[in-house]
XYZ file of C-alpha atoms in Angstrom:
681
model
C -16.235 22.923 1.576
C -14.976 19.484 0.550
C -11.452 19.523 -0.842
C -11.179 17.079 -3.785
C -7.376 17.241 -3.648
C -7.020 16.428 0.040
C -5.452 12.970 -0.357
C -2.149 13.257 -2.214
C -0.405 9.933 -1.448
C -1.366 6.693 -3.194
C -0.242 4.817 -0.070
C -3.289 6.314 1.661
C -5.747 5.157 -1.022
C -8.001 2.160 -0.649
C -7.811 -0.361 -3.483
C -11.035 1.079 -4.855
C -9.601 4.603 -4.820
C -6.445 3.425 -6.593
C -8.685 2.258 -9.432
C -11.021 5.264 -9.378
C -8.197 7.799 -9.442
C -6.093 5.931 -11.986
C -5.047 7.993 -15.004
C -2.799 6.166 -17.434
C 0.659 7.704 -17.464
C 2.177 9.216 -20.626
C 3.445 6.351 -22.728
C 0.997 3.902 -21.125
C 1.247 2.041 -17.828
C 1.418 -1.431 -19.375
C 4.057 -0.364 -21.883
C 6.041 1.348 -19.127
C 5.993 -1.173 -16.288
C 5.880 -4.240 -18.597
C 4.103 -6.528 -16.086
C 4.449 -9.542 -18.378
C 8.136 -8.905 -19.020
C 10.591 -11.218 -17.293
C 13.407 -8.668 -17.130
C 13.523 -7.212 -13.582
C 12.963 -3.475 -13.364
C 13.708 -0.520 -11.123
C 10.950 2.094 -11.096
C 12.708 5.290 -10.075
C 11.259 8.705 -9.373
C 11.174 11.626 -6.999
C 8.699 11.949 -4.174
C 5.230 11.994 -5.651
C 6.176 10.743 -9.110
C 3.421 8.103 -9.025
C 5.500 4.975 -8.308
C 3.173 3.613 -5.644
C 0.015 4.299 -7.645
C 1.518 2.618 -10.697
C 2.719 -0.444 -8.801
C -0.495 -0.881 -6.830
C -2.492 -0.626 -10.040
C -0.831 -3.830 -11.246
C -1.257 -5.702 -7.949
C -3.594 -8.668 -7.508
C -6.325 -6.767 -5.586
C -6.545 -4.285 -8.468
C -6.567 -7.093 -11.011
C -9.655 -8.384 -9.227
C -11.328 -4.978 -9.242
C -10.602 -4.392 -12.921
C -11.943 -7.819 -13.861
C -15.176 -7.391 -11.948
C -16.775 -9.906 -9.613
C -15.807 -12.679 -9.658
C -12.301 -12.904 -11.075
C -11.884 -16.150 -12.984
C -8.665 -18.029 -13.762
C -9.347 -17.297 -17.413
C -9.460 -13.535 -16.854
C -6.273 -13.716 -14.821
C -4.636 -15.720 -17.598
C -5.612 -12.971 -20.044
C -3.633 -10.497 -17.934
C -0.605 -12.756 -18.222
C 0.706 -11.877 -14.770
C -0.125 -11.980 -11.077
C 1.052 -8.964 -9.073
C 2.209 -9.421 -5.459
C 2.608 -5.911 -4.034
C 4.256 -4.989 -0.744
C 5.856 -1.940 0.814
C 9.342 -2.596 2.140
C 8.745 -0.060 4.887
C 6.732 -2.809 6.570
C 9.895 -4.821 7.178
C 11.064 -2.293 9.778
C 14.505 -2.874 8.325
C 16.242 -0.731 10.948
C 15.922 -3.696 13.318
C 18.445 -5.730 11.317
C 21.651 -3.952 12.322
C 23.895 -3.299 15.296
C 22.923 -4.762 18.696
C 26.367 -6.342 19.187
C 25.938 -8.591 16.132
C 28.130 -8.771 13.040
C 26.993 -7.382 9.707
C 27.391 -10.846 8.174
C 24.982 -12.353 10.713
C 22.401 -9.626 10.124
C 22.736 -10.082 6.366
C 21.877 -13.769 6.707
C 18.997 -13.203 9.122
C 17.533 -10.419 6.985
C 17.583 -12.604 3.861
C 15.780 -15.441 5.671
C 13.241 -13.072 7.227
C 12.491 -11.418 3.900
C 11.977 -14.797 2.209
C 9.419 -15.823 4.822
C 7.711 -12.430 4.618
C 7.397 -12.534 0.821
C 6.230 -16.148 0.944
C 3.380 -15.125 3.243
C 2.361 -12.351 0.852
C 2.192 -14.801 -2.013
C 0.216 -17.310 0.068
C -2.440 -14.663 0.757
C -2.958 -14.467 -2.999
C -2.707 -18.248 -3.395
C -5.495 -18.822 -0.866
C -7.716 -16.515 -2.891
C -6.838 -18.360 -6.087
C -7.905 -21.565 -4.377
C -11.474 -20.280 -4.074
C -11.815 -19.593 -7.808
C -9.879 -22.487 -9.358
C -11.313 -25.967 -8.822
C -8.240 -27.645 -10.318
C -6.026 -25.862 -7.807
C -8.362 -26.879 -4.980
C -8.192 -30.541 -5.988
C -4.380 -30.389 -5.871
C -4.132 -28.515 -2.557
C -2.814 -31.497 -0.568
C -0.186 -32.331 -3.209
C 0.900 -28.688 -3.441
C 1.302 -28.424 0.333
C 3.499 -31.517 0.375
C 5.824 -29.799 -2.107
C 5.706 -26.524 -0.176
C 6.724 -28.285 3.036
C 9.665 -29.737 1.151
C 10.999 -26.297 0.257
C 12.562 -26.119 3.704
C 15.854 -27.873 4.409
C 14.003 -30.093 6.849
C 10.339 -30.977 6.165
C 8.239 -28.252 7.747
C 5.289 -30.419 8.701
C 2.907 -27.504 8.329
C -0.142 -29.528 7.342
C -1.899 -30.154 4.053
C -3.881 -26.952 3.522
C -2.905 -23.467 2.403
C -4.321 -22.069 5.627
C -2.155 -24.322 7.799
C 0.931 -23.625 5.701
C 0.376 -19.867 5.948
C -0.119 -20.149 9.700
C 3.211 -21.973 9.977
C 4.959 -19.193 8.039
C 3.440 -16.646 10.415
C 4.674 -18.697 13.359
C 8.211 -18.741 11.951
C 8.115 -14.985 11.425
C 6.863 -14.435 14.961
C 9.737 -16.483 16.376
C 12.178 -14.406 14.329
C 10.561 -11.162 15.502
C 11.046 -12.169 19.137
C 14.730 -12.951 18.562
C 15.375 -9.762 16.575
C 13.440 -7.396 18.827
C 15.061 -8.703 22.020
C 18.568 -9.011 20.643
C 19.657 -5.678 22.118
C 18.634 -6.895 25.588
C 19.827 -10.489 25.424
C 22.991 -9.855 23.424
C 22.313 -13.006 21.403
C 20.706 -13.779 18.060
C 19.997 -17.503 18.107
C 18.317 -18.012 14.717
C 18.075 -21.319 12.873
C 17.995 -20.850 9.080
C 15.651 -23.508 7.700
C 15.456 -22.601 4.001
C 17.975 -21.742 1.297
C 17.888 -18.091 0.259
C 15.484 -17.385 -2.587
C 13.869 -20.803 -2.618
C 10.624 -19.753 -0.948
C 10.333 -16.666 -3.134
C 10.736 -18.420 -6.494
C 9.861 -22.108 -5.982
C 6.753 -21.583 -3.866
C 4.837 -19.754 -6.665
C 6.012 -22.383 -9.151
C 4.617 -25.191 -6.995
C 1.222 -23.488 -6.949
C 0.547 -22.137 -10.424
C 1.933 -25.044 -12.481
C -0.829 -27.260 -11.077
C -3.535 -25.168 -12.710
C -3.936 -25.289 -16.484
C -5.276 -21.699 -16.796
C -2.594 -20.286 -14.483
C 0.540 -22.225 -15.374
C 1.729 -19.622 -17.897
C 1.291 -16.694 -15.504
C 4.276 -14.575 -14.537
C 4.293 -13.912 -10.793
C 5.534 -10.337 -10.379
C 6.816 -9.228 -6.980
C 6.160 -5.487 -6.776
C 8.552 -4.319 -4.054
C 7.902 -0.667 -3.254
C 9.947 1.833 -1.192
C 13.417 0.324 -1.559
C 14.811 3.454 0.111
C 13.852 1.998 3.496
C 16.548 -0.689 3.160
C 20.206 -0.195 4.005
C 22.932 -0.739 1.436
C 23.672 -4.175 2.899
C 19.999 -5.162 2.750
C 19.709 -3.902 -0.811
C 22.495 -6.285 -1.796
C 20.156 -9.183 -1.004
C 17.358 -7.651 -3.082
C 19.851 -7.246 -5.928
C 20.832 -10.893 -5.492
C 17.202 -11.965 -5.871
C 16.966 -9.789 -8.946
C 20.092 -11.360 -10.455
C 19.156 -14.953 -9.622
C 15.451 -14.730 -10.385
C 13.911 -17.723 -12.082
C 10.600 -18.540 -13.700
C 7.772 -18.167 -13.102
C 8.758 -15.018 -11.207
C 10.013 -11.538 -11.875
C 10.686 -8.525 -9.671
C 9.785 -4.852 -10.119
C 11.324 -2.548 -7.516
C 10.165 0.987 -6.733
C 12.577 3.540 -5.246
C 12.970 7.271 -4.876
C 15.836 8.886 -6.752
C 18.013 8.872 -3.651
C 16.862 5.430 -2.538
C 18.917 3.138 -4.780
C 22.152 2.792 -2.826
C 23.979 -0.005 -4.647
C 23.860 -2.490 -7.527
C 26.179 -4.920 -5.738
C 24.988 -8.441 -4.950
C 25.896 -11.243 -2.562
C 26.842 -13.406 -5.565
C 30.645 -13.572 -5.428
C 31.005 -9.820 -5.679
C 28.997 -9.524 -8.901
C 27.405 -6.168 -9.719
C 24.138 -5.890 -11.615
C 24.180 -3.818 -14.794
C 21.370 -1.935 -16.452
C 20.422 -3.636 -19.697
C 21.886 -6.964 -18.600
C 20.307 -7.841 -15.248
C 17.650 -5.127 -15.060
C 16.036 -2.205 -16.840
C 14.916 1.151 -15.467
C 11.705 3.120 -15.735
C 12.511 6.701 -14.763
C 9.103 8.152 -14.067
C 10.227 11.768 -13.699
C 11.808 11.663 -17.135
C 8.816 9.866 -18.646
C 6.446 12.490 -17.289
C 8.620 15.348 -18.528
C 9.407 13.912 -21.961
C 6.519 15.763 -23.592
C 5.406 18.202 -20.929
C 3.489 20.400 -23.372
C 1.097 17.668 -24.488
C 1.155 14.286 -22.778
C 1.802 15.360 -19.203
C -0.489 18.354 -19.605
C -3.290 16.066 -20.779
C -2.531 13.608 -17.979
C -2.720 16.445 -15.439
C -6.001 17.768 -16.802
C -7.508 14.284 -16.602
C -6.235 13.810 -13.043
C -7.663 17.156 -11.966
C -10.994 16.484 -13.666
C -11.288 13.051 -12.070
C -10.882 14.567 -8.600
C -13.356 17.364 -9.313
C -15.907 14.929 -10.710
C -15.823 13.055 -7.393
C -17.231 16.142 -5.636
C -19.788 16.885 -8.323
C -18.108 19.666 -10.289
C -20.173 20.016 -13.455
C -18.213 19.512 -16.631
C -15.145 18.057 -14.967
C -15.561 14.468 -16.107
C -13.642 14.754 -19.350
C -14.734 15.223 -22.931
C -14.321 18.116 -25.321
C -15.281 20.783 -22.797
C -12.852 19.650 -20.105
C -10.144 22.154 -20.978
C -12.598 25.047 -21.095
C -14.122 24.151 -17.718
C -10.703 23.946 -16.069
C -9.606 27.207 -17.701
C -12.678 28.929 -16.302
C -12.134 27.440 -12.848
C -8.508 28.525 -12.466
C -8.177 31.262 -15.069
C -4.685 31.954 -16.317
C -4.189 31.548 -20.034
C -2.869 34.207 -22.386
C -2.164 37.714 -21.217
C -3.917 40.762 -22.615
C -2.376 42.798 -25.422
C 0.758 44.548 -24.139
C -0.273 43.365 -20.626
C -2.709 46.295 -20.430
C -5.157 44.562 -18.078
C -2.440 42.975 -15.954
C -0.696 46.338 -15.409
C -3.775 48.458 -14.785
C -2.791 48.614 -11.113
C 0.135 50.872 -12.104
C -2.294 53.567 -13.289
C -4.399 53.107 -10.167
C -1.478 53.318 -7.751
C 0.930 55.857 -9.276
C 0.812 59.213 -11.003
C 2.899 59.385 -14.209
C 5.688 61.255 -12.402
C 5.778 58.698 -9.550
C 6.635 55.594 -11.543
C 9.521 53.922 -9.737
C 11.380 52.648 -12.796
C 11.473 56.144 -14.329
C 12.602 57.713 -11.048
C 15.342 55.083 -10.732
C 16.502 55.720 -14.296
C 16.738 59.491 -13.751
C 18.836 58.909 -10.638
C 21.150 56.552 -12.530
C 21.568 58.977 -15.437
C 22.493 61.779 -13.071
C 25.037 59.514 -11.366
C 26.534 58.714 -14.750
C 26.816 62.406 -15.635
C 28.703 63.073 -12.404
C 31.230 60.262 -12.800
C 31.659 59.566 -16.507
C 34.882 60.350 -18.335
C 35.311 62.755 -21.231
C 33.872 60.134 -23.580
C 30.355 60.927 -22.497
C 27.353 58.685 -23.089
C 24.911 61.382 -22.003
C 24.845 65.080 -21.267
C 22.876 66.419 -18.346
C 20.725 68.581 -20.604
C 19.724 65.479 -22.641
C 18.216 63.599 -19.696
C 14.697 65.118 -20.022
C 14.638 64.244 -23.732
C 15.724 60.671 -23.000
C 13.016 60.242 -20.366
C 10.402 61.728 -22.689
C 11.415 59.397 -25.524
C 11.164 56.156 -23.599
C 8.157 57.049 -21.413
C 4.796 55.568 -22.330
C 2.200 56.064 -19.632
C -0.431 54.144 -21.579
C 1.566 50.906 -21.591
C 3.527 50.390 -18.335
C 5.034 47.129 -19.524
C 6.316 48.601 -22.782
C 7.807 51.464 -20.803
C 9.729 48.898 -18.755
C 10.830 47.255 -21.984
C 12.018 50.603 -23.366
C 14.102 51.182 -20.242
C 15.510 47.665 -20.474
C 16.587 48.242 -24.085
C 18.187 51.535 -23.071
C 20.169 49.659 -20.411
C 21.355 47.237 -23.087
C 22.675 50.107 -25.229
C 24.087 51.800 -22.150
C 26.188 48.746 -21.363
C 27.494 48.856 -24.947
C 28.494 52.504 -24.372
C 26.203 53.893 -27.055
C 25.064 57.526 -27.014
C 21.943 57.329 -24.857
C 20.013 60.140 -26.514
C 20.423 58.510 -29.908
C 19.500 55.159 -28.408
C 16.374 56.574 -26.755
C 15.192 58.067 -30.042
C 15.690 54.747 -31.852
C 13.808 52.909 -29.113
C 10.962 55.428 -29.339
C 10.660 54.874 -33.099
C 10.738 51.094 -32.679
C 8.128 51.287 -29.923
C 5.740 53.361 -32.044
C 6.134 50.988 -34.981
C 5.576 47.971 -32.737
C 2.373 49.352 -31.211
C 0.913 50.333 -34.569
C 2.034 47.470 -36.811
C 3.061 44.599 -34.490
C 5.968 43.424 -36.686
C 7.233 39.930 -35.883
C 10.824 40.713 -36.746
C 13.262 43.307 -35.518
C 14.918 44.091 -32.224
C 11.811 45.386 -30.444
C 9.699 42.361 -31.383
C 12.434 39.966 -30.263
C 12.880 41.821 -26.996
C 9.153 41.744 -26.330
C 8.933 38.040 -27.132
C 11.835 37.160 -24.870
C 11.544 39.577 -21.975
C 7.922 40.762 -21.672
C 7.133 38.283 -18.889
C 10.331 39.262 -17.062
C 9.505 42.963 -17.287
C 6.037 42.207 -15.928
C 7.628 40.390 -12.987
C 9.884 43.396 -12.367
C 6.876 45.728 -12.463
C 5.128 43.617 -9.844
C 8.187 43.665 -7.617
C 8.761 47.420 -7.996
C 5.155 48.161 -7.055
C 5.021 45.794 -4.063
C 2.679 43.375 -5.809
C 2.841 39.617 -5.336
C 4.097 37.593 -8.275
C 1.307 35.968 -10.269
C 1.448 32.186 -10.512
C -1.994 31.571 -11.967
C -3.913 28.949 -13.895
C -3.820 25.180 -14.208
C -1.239 25.302 -16.996
C 1.125 27.177 -14.693
C 0.457 24.697 -11.881
C 1.282 21.817 -14.244
C 4.495 23.584 -15.250
C 5.426 24.038 -11.593
C 4.850 20.369 -10.786
C 7.780 19.412 -13.074
C 6.406 15.984 -13.904
C 5.556 15.022 -10.310
C 1.788 14.404 -9.993
C 1.833 14.766 -6.211
C 3.311 18.254 -6.494
C 0.385 19.257 -8.694
C -2.064 17.789 -6.187
C -0.333 19.644 -3.339
C -0.649 22.938 -5.242
C -4.329 22.320 -5.950
C -4.942 21.208 -2.367
C -3.421 24.422 -0.984
C -5.249 26.608 -3.503
C -8.559 24.949 -2.604
C -7.907 25.423 1.110
C -7.214 29.132 0.612
C -10.348 29.489 -1.500
C -12.316 28.060 1.426
C -10.501 30.395 3.838
C -11.516 33.384 1.724
C -15.126 32.227 1.728
C -15.199 31.218 -1.920
C -17.382 28.464 -3.348
C -15.659 27.221 -6.512
C -18.065 24.330 -7.015
C -20.989 26.746 -7.066
C -19.413 29.748 -8.773
C -17.064 27.844 -11.055
C -14.004 30.009 -10.333
C -11.113 30.252 -7.893
C -9.868 33.775 -7.191
C -6.388 35.036 -8.000
C -5.632 35.720 -4.354
C -6.522 32.129 -3.393
C -4.226 30.846 -6.146
C -1.372 33.172 -5.170
C -1.672 32.205 -1.494
C -2.014 28.511 -2.284
C 1.004 28.432 -4.579
C 3.198 30.147 -1.993
C 2.120 27.684 0.684
C 2.802 24.750 -1.644
C 6.230 26.178 -2.448
C 7.115 26.449 1.238
C 5.894 22.896 1.808
C 8.082 21.608 -1.020
C 11.096 23.562 0.209
C 10.873 21.746 3.545
C 9.855 18.391 2.085
C 12.733 18.315 -0.413
C 15.438 18.897 2.193
C 18.064 16.219 1.707
C 19.458 13.896 4.355
C 22.953 12.485 4.591
C 26.553 13.736 4.526
C 26.016 16.246 1.679
C 22.609 17.469 2.820
C 23.659 20.821 4.285
C 25.850 21.727 1.308
C 23.039 20.782 -1.073
C 20.503 22.913 0.812
C 22.873 25.862 1.078
C 23.795 25.531 -2.585
C 20.184 25.614 -3.725
C 19.495 28.638 -1.513
C 22.513 30.505 -2.861
C 21.721 29.569 -6.446
C 18.170 30.877 -6.100
C 19.490 34.110 -4.588
C 21.828 34.619 -7.559
C 19.002 33.889 -9.993
C 16.842 36.457 -8.190
C 19.571 39.109 -8.265
C 19.987 38.675 -12.009
C 16.270 38.257 -12.778
C 15.375 41.566 -11.109
C 18.499 43.437 -12.213
C 18.531 46.400 -14.577
C 19.837 44.389 -17.507
C 19.376 40.625 -17.244
C 20.980 38.839 -20.173
C 18.857 35.695 -19.983
C 15.078 35.564 -20.081
C 13.081 33.612 -17.494
C 16.267 32.662 -15.702
C 16.009 29.486 -13.636
C 18.833 27.257 -14.902
C 22.609 27.057 -15.089
C 25.232 25.025 -16.917
C 28.692 24.084 -15.705
C 31.673 21.879 -16.405
C 31.474 19.683 -13.313
C 34.648 17.811 -14.186
C 36.534 20.948 -13.146
C 35.094 21.195 -9.627
C 35.905 19.330 -6.431
C 34.235 15.919 -5.965
C 32.426 17.144 -2.859
C 30.792 19.893 -4.952
C 29.600 17.397 -7.560
C 28.223 15.207 -4.798
C 26.285 18.141 -3.342
C 24.700 18.856 -6.717
C 23.857 15.174 -7.193
C 22.227 15.161 -3.761
C 20.119 18.204 -4.662
C 19.010 16.382 -7.826
C 18.225 13.163 -5.952
C 15.903 15.114 -3.666
C 14.376 17.011 -6.621
C 15.505 20.492 -5.561
C 17.400 20.588 -8.851
C 16.386 18.916 -12.100
C 19.104 17.847 -14.507
C 18.398 18.522 -18.174
C 19.591 15.500 -20.136
C 20.593 17.405 -23.266
C 23.204 19.438 -21.404
C 24.541 22.760 -22.699
C 27.223 23.270 -25.339
C 30.000 25.583 -24.208
C 30.230 28.684 -26.404
C 33.986 28.505 -26.868
C 34.489 24.781 -27.352
C 32.729 21.613 -28.407
C 32.393 20.549 -24.773
C 28.873 19.755 -23.565
C 28.413 20.893 -19.983
C 25.828 19.572 -17.584
C 22.724 21.670 -17.122
C 20.384 22.024 -14.154
C 17.101 23.763 -13.477
C 15.844 24.957 -10.120
C 12.713 22.938 -9.383
C 9.884 25.249 -10.517
C 7.859 24.566 -7.372
C 10.631 26.349 -5.465
C 10.365 29.388 -7.762
C 7.632 31.239 -5.796
C 9.811 31.213 -2.684
C 12.229 33.548 -4.477
C 9.733 35.161 -6.911
C 11.451 33.414 -9.823
C 9.984 32.269 -13.152
C 8.745 28.716 -13.598
C 9.282 28.365 -17.359
C 12.586 26.790 -18.398
C 14.142 29.203 -20.908
C 17.239 31.135 -19.860
C 20.477 29.524 -18.704
C 23.665 31.051 -17.338
C 27.036 29.309 -17.681
C 28.865 29.265 -14.358
C 32.621 29.065 -13.931
C 34.055 26.308 -11.705
C 34.897 28.773 -8.908
C 31.304 30.038 -8.969
C 29.889 26.525 -8.737
C 32.203 25.812 -5.805
C 31.119 29.038 -4.101
C 27.528 27.832 -4.339
C 27.803 24.145 -3.462
C 31.124 23.875 -1.646
C 32.355 24.604 1.858
C 32.638 28.342 1.235
C 31.853 31.038 3.782
C 29.084 33.505 3.037
C 31.375 36.503 2.537
C 33.609 34.635 0.087
C 30.569 33.387 -1.822
C 29.350 36.974 -2.170
C 32.797 38.157 -3.240
C 32.973 35.516 -5.976
C 29.685 36.678 -7.513
C 30.128 40.422 -6.956
C 31.828 41.076 -10.343
C 29.182 39.101 -12.230
C 26.256 40.838 -10.531
C 27.817 44.280 -11.045
C 27.604 43.782 -14.807
C 23.810 43.752 -14.628
C 23.370 47.079 -12.799
C 23.410 50.694 -14.003
C 25.014 53.143 -14.057
C 28.392 51.441 -14.537
C 27.595 47.818 -15.448
C 30.753 46.555 -13.780
C 32.872 49.488 -15.004
C 34.527 47.196 -17.515
C 35.859 44.901 -14.779
C 35.727 41.156 -15.191
C 33.899 41.316 -18.491
C 34.246 37.562 -18.970
C 33.317 37.795 -22.618
C 33.710 34.065 -22.913
C 30.915 33.470 -20.461
C 28.488 36.310 -21.147
C 26.282 36.388 -24.255
C 26.082 39.448 -26.442
C 23.401 41.715 -25.034
C 20.874 43.191 -27.481
C 17.979 40.763 -27.539
C 19.720 37.497 -26.866
C 17.997 34.971 -24.662
C 19.508 31.530 -24.642
C 16.694 29.001 -24.881
C 16.650 25.296 -24.189
């Protein structure tokens, strides 16, 4: 069975595929990248955010494809720009360091090499322009004379674009021999024959100003994968950015961790956002309106792939959403989760339900150890169990128990509480009021109670439907494609035929999501000095989330985020968190979180939702827990495992019956009032 989601990297696309699979990003590609804007730009995003696809879409080969055959100077003039795309990985930048040479020498050689390399890339485009523009062809000899003069000594490369390009290749080859053999010879005997930046900016000017249709074009260097360059090498790129001149501009693509410096080689000057450059943060752009724009973008992307393999109804239009909903299911749950929890009736007798058995055990433990101020008498336990039990609705029974735990923690009489919960339950089932404690609890915690039911009954967590997959991708298109790729592979493994039957089974989706989550966990592992602390911190954070999420009395619904005052922690801890964000294991929420006891706005972070299945956590961003500085340091600092556990032991004890921390370490300043409160953001 052909997998329409098999190719997930735009770097692996042909030019034709870049065009065929193009879906305009939320906010518009032209408005976002601004190809006719002279202000240089950094295009930043996590792995798979769509940087390469976006940049290639505005490159010259794609301009030709969009225009049709042939591309005329007039059509190119209508675009207003000419895109020269290249991947900086192709420089093999690791060659330009060490080998018994000084950093200053390598800096000079790298700048010269990069100028020649970029000049060749432009000349490839220029030779193609020559075939379509008769005015340019008539001026070829004159242009070449000027191009030869761009070197400090006349190059003597001939009077055609072909000969000039060949000479540039020859110069690069000579440099390659010197650089590649430097470690063996111990020498780097390079003659610099052109002033830095002159080939990059003056060469395009010499060409396009001699053509009336082209002379107003902006030549845009689209430099992708900046992360492959060292900090020293990036200083030269920043220098080009700072000293750019017409008719050229520069757009630079980099991963979140890839931009190492804004320093330049220009007398110690540092580039500033808004002055020397602007930024397009693709992750943020994709997540700005995740409920509408990114969801629509994702549906279009999915449909485009499915249409390529002949899936009926997947080519857009009014029925697109319905076709995708049928294919992957998901959507709204049944009333009171009756259908989703039917397995409880099939697997357990009424007296075998694990949550009821656990509650009885906890009540008996309370009777044995409670003081004279009793919350429950032994003889009242059967009445309590009878009041909160509801065999017909397993999820509502879990909710009843959860509400009893809330009252238990407040030290209310449990028999009275159980009777109140029973009355509220009966009213809710019959009348479905939108207000009141029971309705609020159901609205906030129903999904969490369903997750707990699945866990208690040894069922796998359900991550189902395209909407859920979009939510898990967190604004990174490649993550969505990886999920769909894995789901499709598992459907094939199970012998399913989605293209024929129009559906993908739940088990294929569950298996595919878990595989995608494991892939992302490995792929998002950071590198560098803070990498191990960042990885360990994310692991520990997820473990704490899981402990709270599946506890007797979680105080936050759909817990997958935390807030903290990072000014109060050690610098190394902040750096570890920043590293986790740069590699997309954590996602920072720009709005932050206001501290309950002050006007301070703390920073707020969400565990990447694609990691959620690894720990059976929720993917929706709703609940948030405020962490104290010592807790943050126990997660992301150099803290041994036993000490980390000791730091969180008091907090975790507050969520578990029968004693809910026994009044120790109540931390009222950091814990919300129980009842039905779920802090949303």
